PDB file of C-alpha atoms and ligand atoms in Angstrom:
ATOM      1  CA  MET D 256       9.531   2.495  -8.730  1.00  0.00           C
ATOM      2  CA  THR D 257      11.171   3.726 -12.045  1.00  0.00           C
ATOM      3  CA  ALA D 258      13.601   6.926 -12.349  1.00  0.00           C
ATOM      4  CA  VAL D 259      14.169   8.331 -15.435  1.00  0.00           C
ATOM      5  CA  PRO D 260      18.323   8.147 -16.218  1.00  0.00           C
ATOM      6  CA  LEU D 261      19.775  11.685 -16.267  1.00  0.00           C
ATOM      7  CA  PRO D 262      20.954  13.829 -17.559  1.00  0.00           C
ATOM      8  CA  VAL D 263      19.664  12.954 -21.172  1.00  0.00           C
ATOM      9  CA  VAL D 264      22.067  13.953 -24.003  1.00  0.00           C
ATOM     10  CA  THR D 265      20.642  15.323 -27.341  1.00  0.00           C
ATOM     11  CA  GLU D 266      22.463  16.429 -30.229  1.00  0.00           C
ATOM     12  CA  ARG D 267      22.263  20.504 -28.799  1.00  0.00           C
ATOM     13  CA  LEU D 268      20.511  19.884 -25.295  1.00  0.00           C
ATOM     14  CA  LEU D 269      20.936  18.342 -21.852  1.00  0.00           C
ATOM     15  CA  LEU D 270      17.602  17.158 -20.174  1.00  0.00           C
ATOM     16  CA  ARG D 271      18.037  17.113 -16.064  1.00  0.00           C
ATOM     17  CA  ALA D 272      16.200  17.785 -13.075  1.00  0.00           C
ATOM     18  CA  TRP D 273      15.353  21.238 -12.412  1.00  0.00           C
ATOM     19  CA  ALA D 274      17.369  22.525  -9.809  1.00  0.00           C
ATOM     20  CA  PRO D 275      18.013  25.833  -7.425  1.00  0.00           C
ATOM     21  CA  GLY D 276      19.979  27.533  -9.510  1.00  0.00           C
ATOM     22  CA  ASP D 277      17.107  27.966 -12.438  1.00  0.00           C
ATOM     23  CA  VAL D 278      14.648  29.904 -10.762  1.00  0.00           C
ATOM     24  CA  ASP D 279      15.625  32.966 -13.168  1.00  0.00           C
ATOM     25  CA  ASP D 280      15.792  31.385 -16.502  1.00  0.00           C
ATOM     26  CA  ILE D 281      12.586  29.380 -15.987  1.00  0.00           C
ATOM     27  CA  HIS D 282      10.692  32.636 -15.068  1.00  0.00           C
ATOM     28  CA  ALA D 283      11.832  34.460 -18.101  1.00  0.00           C
ATOM     29  CA  TYR D 284       9.874  32.380 -19.810  1.00  0.00           C
ATOM     30  CA  ARG D 285       7.230  31.120 -17.809  1.00  0.00           C
ATOM     31  CA  SER D 286       6.498  34.764 -16.766  1.00  0.00           C
ATOM     32  CA  LEU D 287       5.458  35.735 -20.448  1.00  0.00           C
ATOM     33  CA  ASP D 288       1.864  36.463 -21.716  1.00  0.00           C
ATOM     34  CA  ASP D 289       2.524  34.680 -25.471  1.00  0.00           C
ATOM     35  CA  VAL D 290       3.919  31.298 -23.475  1.00  0.00           C
ATOM     36  CA  THR D 291       0.928  30.740 -21.318  1.00  0.00           C
ATOM     37  CA  ARG D 292      -1.793  32.266 -23.607  1.00  0.00           C
ATOM     38  CA  TYR D 293      -2.890  28.491 -23.705  1.00  0.00           C
ATOM     39  CA  LEU D 294      -1.819  26.925 -20.811  1.00  0.00           C
ATOM     40  CA  MET D 295      -3.874  26.290 -17.281  1.00  0.00           C
ATOM     41  CA  PHE D 296      -2.135  29.077 -15.392  1.00  0.00           C
ATOM     42  CA  ASP D 297      -1.244  32.489 -15.978  1.00  0.00           C
ATOM     43  CA  PRO D 298       1.772  33.905 -16.225  1.00  0.00           C
ATOM     44  CA  GLN D 299       3.930  33.163 -13.110  1.00  0.00           C
ATOM     45  CA  PRO D 300       5.733  35.635 -10.548  1.00  0.00           C
ATOM     46  CA  ARG D 301       9.328  34.860  -9.427  1.00  0.00           C
ATOM     47  CA  GLU D 302       8.347  33.597  -6.233  1.00  0.00           C
ATOM     48  CA  ARG D 303       6.095  31.064  -7.896  1.00  0.00           C
ATOM     49  CA  ILE D 304       8.689  29.762  -9.803  1.00  0.00           C
ATOM     50  CA  ALA D 305      11.092  29.857  -6.560  1.00  0.00           C
ATOM     51  CA  GLU D 306       8.126  27.657  -4.886  1.00  0.00           C
ATOM     52  CA  LEU D 307       8.152  25.268  -8.260  1.00  0.00           C
ATOM     53  CA  VAL D 308      11.908  24.888  -8.325  1.00  0.00           C
ATOM     54  CA  THR D 309      11.545  23.687  -4.762  1.00  0.00           C
ATOM     55  CA  GLU D 310       8.883  21.674  -5.381  1.00  0.00           C
ATOM     56  CA  ARG D 311       9.836  19.754  -8.408  1.00  0.00           C
ATOM     57  CA  ALA D 312      13.828  19.404  -7.779  1.00  0.00           C
ATOM     58  CA  GLY D 313      14.876  16.024  -8.228  1.00  0.00           C
ATOM     59  CA  ARG D 314      11.170  14.883  -9.667  1.00  0.00           C
ATOM     60  CA  THR D 315      12.389  12.383 -11.950  1.00  0.00           C
ATOM     61  CA  ARG D 316      10.756   9.217 -10.497  1.00  0.00           C
ATOM     62  CA  VAL D 317       7.599   7.191 -10.976  1.00  0.00           C
ATOM     63  CA  GLU D 318       6.306   5.215  -8.408  1.00  0.00           C
ATOM     64  CA  ALA D 319       2.391   5.381  -8.689  1.00  0.00           C
ATOM     65  CA  ASP D 320      -0.504   6.990 -10.719  1.00  0.00           C
ATOM     66  CA  GLY D 321      -0.143  10.691 -11.141  1.00  0.00           C
ATOM     67  CA  ASP D 322       3.631  10.990 -10.755  1.00  0.00           C
ATOM     68  CA  VAL D 323       5.049  13.630 -12.764  1.00  0.00           C
ATOM     69  CA  VAL D 324       8.831  13.630 -13.807  1.00  0.00           C
ATOM     70  CA  HIS D 325      10.023  17.347 -14.478  1.00  0.00           C
ATOM     71  CA  LEU D 326      12.846  18.025 -16.325  1.00  0.00           C
ATOM     72  CA  ALA D 327      14.488  21.205 -17.630  1.00  0.00           C
ATOM     73  CA  VAL D 328      15.941  21.830 -21.228  1.00  0.00           C
ATOM     74  CA  GLU D 329      19.478  23.204 -20.976  1.00  0.00           C
ATOM     75  CA  HIS D 330      20.909  24.857 -23.566  1.00  0.00           C
ATOM     76  CA  GLU D 331      24.325  26.302 -23.720  1.00  0.00           C
ATOM     77  CA  GLY D 332      24.095  26.442 -19.642  1.00  0.00           C
ATOM     78  CA  ARG D 333      20.581  28.156 -19.888  1.00  0.00           C
ATOM     79  CA  VAL D 334      17.447  26.553 -19.467  1.00  0.00           C
ATOM     80  CA  VAL D 335      15.493  27.164 -22.732  1.00  0.00           C
ATOM     81  CA  GLY D 336      12.320  25.548 -21.581  1.00  0.00           C
ATOM     82  CA  ASP D 337      10.754  22.711 -19.430  1.00  0.00           C
ATOM     83  CA  LEU D 338       9.243  19.189 -20.374  1.00  0.00           C
ATOM     84  CA  THR D 339       7.153  16.937 -18.251  1.00  0.00           C
ATOM     85  CA  LEU D 340       6.289  13.310 -18.197  1.00  0.00           C
ATOM     86  CA  LYS D 341       3.209  12.291 -16.218  1.00  0.00           C
ATOM     87  CA  TRP D 342       2.307   8.902 -15.521  1.00  0.00           C
ATOM     88  CA  SER D 343      -1.523   8.779 -15.947  1.00  0.00           C
ATOM     89  CA  SER D 344      -1.933   4.862 -15.600  1.00  0.00           C
ATOM     90  CA  LEU D 345       0.971   2.757 -14.048  1.00  0.00           C
ATOM     91  CA  GLU D 346      -0.853  -0.378 -15.171  1.00  0.00           C
ATOM     92  CA  ASN D 347      -2.117   0.582 -18.180  1.00  0.00           C
ATOM     93  CA  ALA D 348       1.405   1.926 -18.852  1.00  0.00           C
ATOM     94  CA  GLN D 349       0.309   5.668 -20.004  1.00  0.00           C
ATOM     95  CA  ALA D 350       1.971   8.765 -19.847  1.00  0.00           C
ATOM     96  CA  GLU D 351       1.190  12.014 -20.598  1.00  0.00           C
ATOM     97  CA  ILE D 352       3.682  14.711 -21.977  1.00  0.00           C
ATOM     98  CA  GLY D 353       4.171  18.391 -21.697  1.00  0.00           C
ATOM     99  CA  TRP D 354       5.902  21.230 -23.172  1.00  0.00           C
ATOM    100  CA  ILE D 355       6.707  24.786 -22.187  1.00  0.00           C
ATOM    101  CA  PHE D 356      10.115  26.761 -23.846  1.00  0.00           C
ATOM    102  CA  HIS D 357      10.822  30.228 -24.156  1.00  0.00           C
ATOM    103  CA  PRO D 358      10.078  32.643 -27.150  1.00  0.00           C
ATOM    104  CA  ASP D 359      13.480  32.721 -28.047  1.00  0.00           C
ATOM    105  CA  VAL D 360      14.408  29.406 -29.094  1.00  0.00           C
ATOM    106  CA  GLN D 361      11.189  28.304 -30.428  1.00  0.00           C
ATOM    107  CA  GLY D 362      10.959  27.709 -34.305  1.00  0.00           C
ATOM    108  CA  LEU D 363      14.541  26.354 -33.698  1.00  0.00           C
ATOM    109  CA  GLY D 364      13.391  22.595 -33.528  1.00  0.00           C
ATOM    110  CA  PHE D 365      14.695  22.504 -29.807  1.00  0.00           C
ATOM    111  CA  ALA D 366      11.100  21.265 -28.476  1.00  0.00           C
ATOM    112  CA  ARG D 367      11.028  18.374 -31.187  1.00  0.00           C
ATOM    113  CA  GLU D 368      14.965  17.452 -30.507  1.00  0.00           C
ATOM    114  CA  SER D 369      14.143  17.189 -26.447  1.00  0.00           C
ATOM    115  CA  ALA D 370      10.294  15.814 -26.448  1.00  0.00           C
ATOM    116  CA  ALA D 371      11.207  13.308 -29.307  1.00  0.00           C
ATOM    117  CA  ALA D 372      14.390  12.248 -26.389  1.00  0.00           C
ATOM    118  CA  LEU D 373      11.956  12.029 -23.919  1.00  0.00           C
ATOM    119  CA  VAL D 374       9.183  10.122 -25.792  1.00  0.00           C
ATOM    120  CA  ASP D 375      12.128   7.588 -26.477  1.00  0.00           C
ATOM    121  CA  VAL D 376      12.682   7.355 -22.778  1.00  0.00           C
ATOM    122  CA  ALA D 377       8.966   7.035 -21.835  1.00  0.00           C
ATOM    123  CA  PHE D 378       8.933   3.863 -24.572  1.00  0.00           C
ATOM    124  CA  ASP D 379      12.206   2.152 -24.107  1.00  0.00           C
ATOM    125  CA  LEU D 380      12.944   2.590 -20.267  1.00  0.00           C
ATOM    126  CA  LEU D 381      10.021   3.426 -18.714  1.00  0.00           C
ATOM    127  CA  GLY D 382       7.896   0.887 -20.719  1.00  0.00           C
ATOM    128  CA  ALA D 383       5.080   3.211 -21.902  1.00  0.00           C
ATOM    129  CA  HIS D 384       2.370   2.054 -24.410  1.00  0.00           C
ATOM    130  CA  ARG D 385       1.015   4.931 -25.315  1.00  0.00           C
ATOM    131  CA  VAL D 386       2.343   8.355 -24.966  1.00  0.00           C
ATOM    132  CA  TRP D 387      -0.289  11.467 -25.418  1.00  0.00           C
ATOM    133  CA  ALA D 388      -0.437  15.062 -25.136  1.00  0.00           C
ATOM    134  CA  GLN D 389      -3.481  17.573 -24.753  1.00  0.00           C
ATOM    135  CA  LEU D 390      -3.577  20.726 -26.304  1.00  0.00           C
ATOM    136  CA  ASP D 391      -5.884  23.455 -26.936  1.00  0.00           C
ATOM    137  CA  PRO D 392      -6.663  22.772 -30.328  1.00  0.00           C
ATOM    138  CA  ARG D 393      -6.174  26.981 -31.353  1.00  0.00           C
ATOM    139  CA  ASN D 394      -2.434  25.922 -30.215  1.00  0.00           C
ATOM    140  CA  HIS D 395      -0.972  25.279 -33.803  1.00  0.00           C
ATOM    141  CA  ARG D 396       2.846  25.072 -32.538  1.00  0.00           C
ATOM    142  CA  SER D 397       1.866  22.693 -30.347  1.00  0.00           C
ATOM    143  CA  ALA D 398      -0.376  20.661 -32.204  1.00  0.00           C
ATOM    144  CA  ARG D 399       2.633  20.383 -35.326  1.00  0.00           C
ATOM    145  CA  LEU D 400       5.033  19.653 -32.703  1.00  0.00           C
ATOM    146  CA  ALA D 401       3.004  16.540 -31.456  1.00  0.00           C
ATOM    147  CA  ALA D 402       2.570  15.741 -35.411  1.00  0.00           C
ATOM    148  CA  ALA D 403       6.296  15.585 -35.526  1.00  0.00           C
ATOM    149  CA  LEU D 404       6.622  13.533 -32.502  1.00  0.00           C
ATOM    150  CA  GLY D 405       4.478  10.988 -34.820  1.00  0.00           C
ATOM    151  CA  MET D 406       1.191  11.286 -32.688  1.00  0.00           C
ATOM    152  CA  ARG D 407      -1.921  11.570 -34.576  1.00  0.00           C
ATOM    153  CA  GLN D 408      -4.885  13.577 -33.229  1.00  0.00           C
ATOM    154  CA  GLU D 409      -7.246  10.745 -31.233  1.00  0.00           C
ATOM    155  CA  ALA D 410     -10.069  13.545 -30.178  1.00  0.00           C
ATOM    156  CA  HIS D 411     -11.368  16.854 -30.310  1.00  0.00           C
ATOM    157  CA  LEU D 412     -13.556  17.725 -27.442  1.00  0.00           C
ATOM    158  CA  ARG D 413     -15.784  20.524 -27.741  1.00  0.00           C
ATOM    159  CA  GLU D 414     -16.261  23.081 -24.991  1.00  0.00           C
ATOM    160  CA  GLU D 415     -14.806  20.544 -22.793  1.00  0.00           C
ATOM    161  CA  SER D 416     -13.734  23.071 -20.161  1.00  0.00           C
ATOM    162  CA  TRP D 417     -14.216  26.985 -19.094  1.00  0.00           C
ATOM    163  CA  PHE D 418     -11.402  28.965 -19.763  1.00  0.00           C
ATOM    164  CA  ARG D 419     -10.698  32.308 -19.326  1.00  0.00           C
ATOM    165  CA  GLY D 420     -14.277  33.605 -19.435  1.00  0.00           C
ATOM    166  CA  GLU D 421     -15.271  31.281 -22.185  1.00  0.00           C
ATOM    167  CA  TRP D 422     -15.869  27.475 -23.210  1.00  0.00           C
ATOM    168  CA  GLY D 423     -12.754  26.150 -24.877  1.00  0.00           C
ATOM    169  CA  ASP D 424     -12.147  22.882 -26.425  1.00  0.00           C
ATOM    170  CA  LEU D 425      -9.409  20.138 -25.794  1.00  0.00           C
ATOM    171  CA  ALA D 426      -7.492  18.007 -28.280  1.00  0.00           C
ATOM    172  CA  ILE D 427      -5.852  14.628 -27.627  1.00  0.00           C
ATOM    173  CA  TRP D 428      -2.808  13.292 -29.668  1.00  0.00           C
ATOM    174  CA  ALA D 429      -1.061  10.010 -28.797  1.00  0.00           C
ATOM    175  CA  LEU D 430       1.319   7.890 -30.135  1.00  0.00           C
ATOM    176  CA  LEU D 431       1.436   4.127 -29.439  1.00  0.00           C
ATOM    177  CA  ALA D 432       4.287   2.158 -28.717  1.00  0.00           C
ATOM    178  CA  HIS D 433       4.198  -0.365 -32.071  1.00  0.00           C
ATOM    179  CA  GLU D 434       2.924   2.917 -33.940  1.00  0.00           C
ATOM    180  CA  ARG D 435       6.288   4.485 -33.512  1.00  0.00           C
ATOM    181  CA  PRO D 436       8.028   6.353 -36.402  1.00  0.00           C
TER     182      PRO D 436
HETATM  183  C1  COA U 574       4.371  24.580 -28.387  1.00  0.00           C
HETATM  184  C2  COA U 574       5.640  24.891 -28.454  1.00  0.00           C
HETATM  185  C3  COA U 574       6.629  23.786 -27.157  1.00  0.00           C
HETATM  186  C4  COA U 574       6.272  24.537 -29.848  1.00  0.00           C
HETATM  187  O1  COA U 574       7.837  25.215 -29.924  1.00  0.00           O
HETATM  188  P1  COA U 574       8.421  25.250 -31.110  1.00  0.00           P
HETATM  189  O2  COA U 574       9.857  25.959 -31.144  1.00  0.00           O
HETATM  190  O3  COA U 574       7.480  25.757 -32.227  1.00  0.00           O
HETATM  191  O4  COA U 574       8.420  23.553 -31.692  1.00  0.00           O
HETATM  192  P2  COA U 574       9.789  22.623 -32.701  1.00  0.00           P
HETATM  193  O5  COA U 574      10.887  22.519 -31.896  1.00  0.00           O
HETATM  194  O6  COA U 574       8.944  21.469 -32.794  1.00  0.00           O
HETATM  195  O7  COA U 574      10.243  23.763 -33.471  1.00  0.00           O
HETATM  196  C5  COA U 574       9.555  23.406 -35.043  1.00  0.00           C
HETATM  197  C6  COA U 574      10.169  24.927 -35.816  1.00  0.00           C
HETATM  198  O8  COA U 574      11.399  24.800 -35.727  1.00  0.00           O
HETATM  199  C7  COA U 574      11.999  24.569 -36.965  1.00  0.00           C
HETATM  200  N1  COA U 574      12.983  24.245 -37.366  1.00  0.00           N
HETATM  201  C8  COA U 574      14.532  25.001 -37.571  1.00  0.00           C
HETATM  202  N2  COA U 574      15.347  23.876 -36.928  1.00  0.00           N
HETATM  203  C9  COA U 574      14.728  22.535 -36.921  1.00  0.00           C
HETATM  204  C10 COA U 574      15.472  21.583 -36.510  1.00  0.00           C
HETATM  205  N3  COA U 574      16.889  21.697 -36.265  1.00  0.00           N
HETATM  206  N4  COA U 574      14.749  20.428 -35.811  1.00  0.00           N
HETATM  207  C11 COA U 574      13.616  20.189 -36.022  1.00  0.00           C
HETATM  208  N5  COA U 574      12.668  21.481 -36.277  1.00  0.00           N
HETATM  209  C12 COA U 574      13.299  22.843 -36.815  1.00  0.00           C
HETATM  210  C13 COA U 574      10.911  23.781 -37.677  1.00  0.00           C
HETATM  211  O9  COA U 574      10.977  24.016 -39.122  1.00  0.00           O
HETATM  212  C14 COA U 574       9.527  24.626 -37.689  1.00  0.00           C
HETATM  213  O10 COA U 574       9.331  25.608 -38.018  1.00  0.00           O
HETATM  214  P3  COA U 574       7.830  25.693 -38.139  1.00  0.00           P
HETATM  215  O11 COA U 574       6.901  26.065 -36.710  1.00  0.00           O
HETATM  216  O12 COA U 574       7.441  27.123 -38.898  1.00  0.00           O
HETATM  217  O13 COA U 574       6.818  24.561 -38.826  1.00  0.00           O
HETATM  218  C15 COA U 574       5.771  26.424 -28.257  1.00  0.00           C
HETATM  219  O14 COA U 574       5.479  26.883 -29.143  1.00  0.00           O
HETATM  220  C16 COA U 574       5.592  26.927 -26.579  1.00  0.00           C
HETATM  221  O15 COA U 574       6.595  26.764 -25.700  1.00  0.00           O
HETATM  222  N6  COA U 574       4.523  27.551 -26.492  1.00  0.00           N
HETATM  223  C17 COA U 574       4.045  28.149 -25.343  1.00  0.00           C
HETATM  224  C18 COA U 574       3.796  27.272 -24.424  1.00  0.00           C
HETATM  225  C19 COA U 574       2.762  26.233 -24.743  1.00  0.00           C
HETATM  226  O16 COA U 574       1.511  26.760 -24.969  1.00  0.00           O
HETATM  227  N7  COA U 574       2.964  24.884 -24.218  1.00  0.00           N
HETATM  228  C20 COA U 574       2.025  23.610 -25.009  1.00  0.00           C
HETATM  229  C21 COA U 574       0.624  23.454 -24.230  1.00  0.00           C
HETATM  230  S1  COA U 574       0.108  22.253 -24.552  1.00  0.00           S
END
């Protein structure tokens, strides 16, 4: 079992566990169409966020395949985004990263700064061999972020899933431990 040592502090941000007082901040961005456009879920009502906060508070350990570390990204006392690190295979040291940020702070480099810190945690503290991300290829901001982290696009799967009334493609991006920039 490995716990992510928290908080992770970057130049402008604090990465920490989700906490009960985060519901309003997280609802502020997860309830927006613009934010969920390329995500697997629709805009989330406040009650759903409250459930998620309860489920995810303190989820910062990796014990078994499929375990997900959920982190809130705080800027000046406000949660402006959240990151996930899912251990897709412990045996094979494979970790999947995910990112969601408030439109207010997009374009400021917050996603890049916090995700880069989490990638470092995955490789340096948790022993990941490969950190990967899956995204809708139409999600250009997400692809730019993956590229900025040093990831390569490994695959473009065509019509991989039925997504909001049409067949959707899926892109896989990844960074290997020995390829780190
Ligand atoms: C995907 C997402 C996290 C990307 O966020 P972002 O803010 O665009 O990403 P970054 O932190 O890398 O910001 C990069 C931009 O900030 C700019 N920037 C400004 N100051 C910066 C700094 N100090 N450091 C780095 N970049 C900086 C960069 O130039 C870049 O601009 P560009 O996009 O015009 O090239 C965001 O769009 C999002 O949350 N989308 C909705 C949810 C979603 O789709 N998640 C992904 C599912 S796969």
